[in-house]
Coordinates of C-alpha atoms and ligand atoms in Angstrom, one line a residue:
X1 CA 20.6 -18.1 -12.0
X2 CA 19.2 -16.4 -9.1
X3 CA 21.4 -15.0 -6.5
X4 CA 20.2 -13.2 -3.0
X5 CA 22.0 -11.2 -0.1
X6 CA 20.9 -9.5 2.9
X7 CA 21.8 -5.7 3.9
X8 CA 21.3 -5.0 7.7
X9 CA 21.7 -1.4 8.8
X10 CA 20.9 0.8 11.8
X11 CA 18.7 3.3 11.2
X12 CA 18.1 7.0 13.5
X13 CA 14.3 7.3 13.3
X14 CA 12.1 8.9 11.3
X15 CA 12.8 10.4 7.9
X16 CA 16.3 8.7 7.7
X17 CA 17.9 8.2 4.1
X18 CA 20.6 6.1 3.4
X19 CA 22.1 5.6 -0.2
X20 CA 22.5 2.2 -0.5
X21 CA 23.9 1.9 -4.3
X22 CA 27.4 0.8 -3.0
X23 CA 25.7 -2.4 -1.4
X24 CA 23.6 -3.3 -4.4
X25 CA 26.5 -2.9 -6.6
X26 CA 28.5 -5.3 -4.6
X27 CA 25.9 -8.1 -4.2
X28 CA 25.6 -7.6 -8.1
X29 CA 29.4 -8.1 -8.3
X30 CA 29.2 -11.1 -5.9
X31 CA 26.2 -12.6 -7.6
X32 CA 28.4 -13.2 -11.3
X33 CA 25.3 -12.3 -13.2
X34 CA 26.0 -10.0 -16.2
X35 CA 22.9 -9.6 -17.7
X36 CA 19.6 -9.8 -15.7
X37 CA 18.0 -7.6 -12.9
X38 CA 18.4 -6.5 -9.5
X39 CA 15.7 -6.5 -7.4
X40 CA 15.4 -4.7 -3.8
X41 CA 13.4 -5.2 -1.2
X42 CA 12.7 -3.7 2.0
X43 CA 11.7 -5.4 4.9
X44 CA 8.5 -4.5 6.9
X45 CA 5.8 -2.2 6.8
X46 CA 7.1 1.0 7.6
X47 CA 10.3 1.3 5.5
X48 CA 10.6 1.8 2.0
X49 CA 13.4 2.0 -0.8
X50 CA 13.3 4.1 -4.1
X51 CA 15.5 5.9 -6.8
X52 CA 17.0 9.5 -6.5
X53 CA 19.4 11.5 -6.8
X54 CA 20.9 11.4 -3.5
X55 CA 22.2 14.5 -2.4
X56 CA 21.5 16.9 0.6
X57 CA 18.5 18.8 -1.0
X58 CA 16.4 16.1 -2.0
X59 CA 17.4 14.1 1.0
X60 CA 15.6 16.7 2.9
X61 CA 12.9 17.3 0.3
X62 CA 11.6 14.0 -0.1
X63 CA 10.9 13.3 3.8
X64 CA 9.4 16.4 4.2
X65 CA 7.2 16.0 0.8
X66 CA 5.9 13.0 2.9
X67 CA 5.2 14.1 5.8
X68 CA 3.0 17.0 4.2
X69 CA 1.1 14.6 2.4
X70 CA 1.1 12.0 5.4
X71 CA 1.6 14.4 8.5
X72 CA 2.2 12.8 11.2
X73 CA 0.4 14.8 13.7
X74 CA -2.9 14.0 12.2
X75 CA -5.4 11.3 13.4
X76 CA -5.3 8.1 11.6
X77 CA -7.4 4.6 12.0
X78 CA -3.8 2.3 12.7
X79 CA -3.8 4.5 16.2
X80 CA -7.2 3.1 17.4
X81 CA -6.1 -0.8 16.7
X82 CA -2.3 -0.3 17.8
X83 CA -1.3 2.7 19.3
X84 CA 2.0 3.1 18.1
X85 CA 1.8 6.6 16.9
X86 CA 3.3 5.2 13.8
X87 CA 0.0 5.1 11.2
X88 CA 1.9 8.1 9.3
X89 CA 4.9 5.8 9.3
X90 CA 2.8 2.6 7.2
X91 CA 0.7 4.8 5.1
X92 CA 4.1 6.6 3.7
X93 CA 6.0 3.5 3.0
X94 CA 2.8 2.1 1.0
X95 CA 2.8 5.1 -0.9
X96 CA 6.7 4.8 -2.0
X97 CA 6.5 1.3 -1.8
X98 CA 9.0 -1.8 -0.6
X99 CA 10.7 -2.6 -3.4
X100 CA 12.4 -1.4 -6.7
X101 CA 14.1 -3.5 -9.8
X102 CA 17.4 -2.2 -11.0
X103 CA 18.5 -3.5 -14.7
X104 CA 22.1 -5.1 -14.5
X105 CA 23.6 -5.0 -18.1
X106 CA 27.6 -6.5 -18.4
X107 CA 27.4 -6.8 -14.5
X108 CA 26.8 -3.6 -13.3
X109 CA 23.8 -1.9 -12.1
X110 CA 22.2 0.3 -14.7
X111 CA 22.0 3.7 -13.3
X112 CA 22.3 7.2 -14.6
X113 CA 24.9 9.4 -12.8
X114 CA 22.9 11.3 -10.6
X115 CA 20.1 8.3 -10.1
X116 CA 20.7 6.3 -6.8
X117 CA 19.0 3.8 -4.6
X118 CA 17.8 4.6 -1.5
X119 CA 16.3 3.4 1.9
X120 CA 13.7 5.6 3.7
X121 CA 13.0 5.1 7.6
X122 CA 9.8 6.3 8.2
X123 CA 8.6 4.7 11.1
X124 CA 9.5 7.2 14.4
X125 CA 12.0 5.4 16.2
X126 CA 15.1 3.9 14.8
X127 CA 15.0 0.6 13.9
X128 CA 17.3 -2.0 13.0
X129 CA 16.9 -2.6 8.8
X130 CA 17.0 -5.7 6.4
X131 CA 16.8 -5.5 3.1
X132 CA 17.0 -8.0 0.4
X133 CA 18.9 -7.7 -2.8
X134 CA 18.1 -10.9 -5.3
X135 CA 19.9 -10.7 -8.5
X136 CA 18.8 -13.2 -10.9
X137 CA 20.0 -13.3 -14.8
X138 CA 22.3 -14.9 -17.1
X139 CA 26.4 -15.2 -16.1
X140 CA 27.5 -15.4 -19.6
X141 CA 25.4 -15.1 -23.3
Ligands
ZN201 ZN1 2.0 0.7 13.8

């Protein structure tokens, strides 16, 4: 059976995390599948959702990471056809990528302890966030 749920959030700009675990979990509950997968999916081109461990250090780390790798102060093409200022902002959330799948096993999310889901902002204003959670598997074996 396949079961899917929105998650709409506020973000505050660039470089915002938010753990978003709790939400997953709960679709997962909602959804009654016990044994299957979770898979999430952020909406447009300048967000992104991955796995860490979510706490204050890497929280900080892992923006900053991209923003050495992708600064935004440098020149990129997506500023001569738009701009936005926000070429930085596509080219990091193709690199982390928009989606992740999260094994559910006897209805819960399969996760180690200190291994959460997360939701990036990297465009540079805040923006208001969907994401998509679809939980497809079996309810009972
Ligand atoms: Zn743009």
């Amino acid at each position: 059976m396949a079961y899917q749920q929105q998650l709409r959030f506020q973000t505050t700009g660039h470089r915002h995390m938010r753990d978003i675990t709790a939400e997953v979990a709960e679709a997962v509950a909602r959804s009654g599948v016990r044994t299957g997968v979770a898979h999430v999916f952020a909406v447009g081109s300048t967000a992104a959702v991955g796995l860490i461990e979510f706490e204050p250090g890497l929280v900080h780390d892992l923006p900053e990471l991209l923003d050495r790798l992708i600064p935004p102060s440098r020149q990129y093409g997506h500023e001569q056809t738009w701009h936005d200022g926000n070429g930085h902002s596509h080219l990091q959330a193709t690199l982390l990528g928009p989606s992740v799948g999260v094994p559910v096993s006897e209805g819960r999310l399969v996760l180690g302890t200190w291994q959460q889901i997360f939701h990036i902002e990297c465009d540079i204003r805040p923006r208001q966030r969907t994401v998509v959670v679809t939980v497809l598997g079996e309810k009972d074996l």
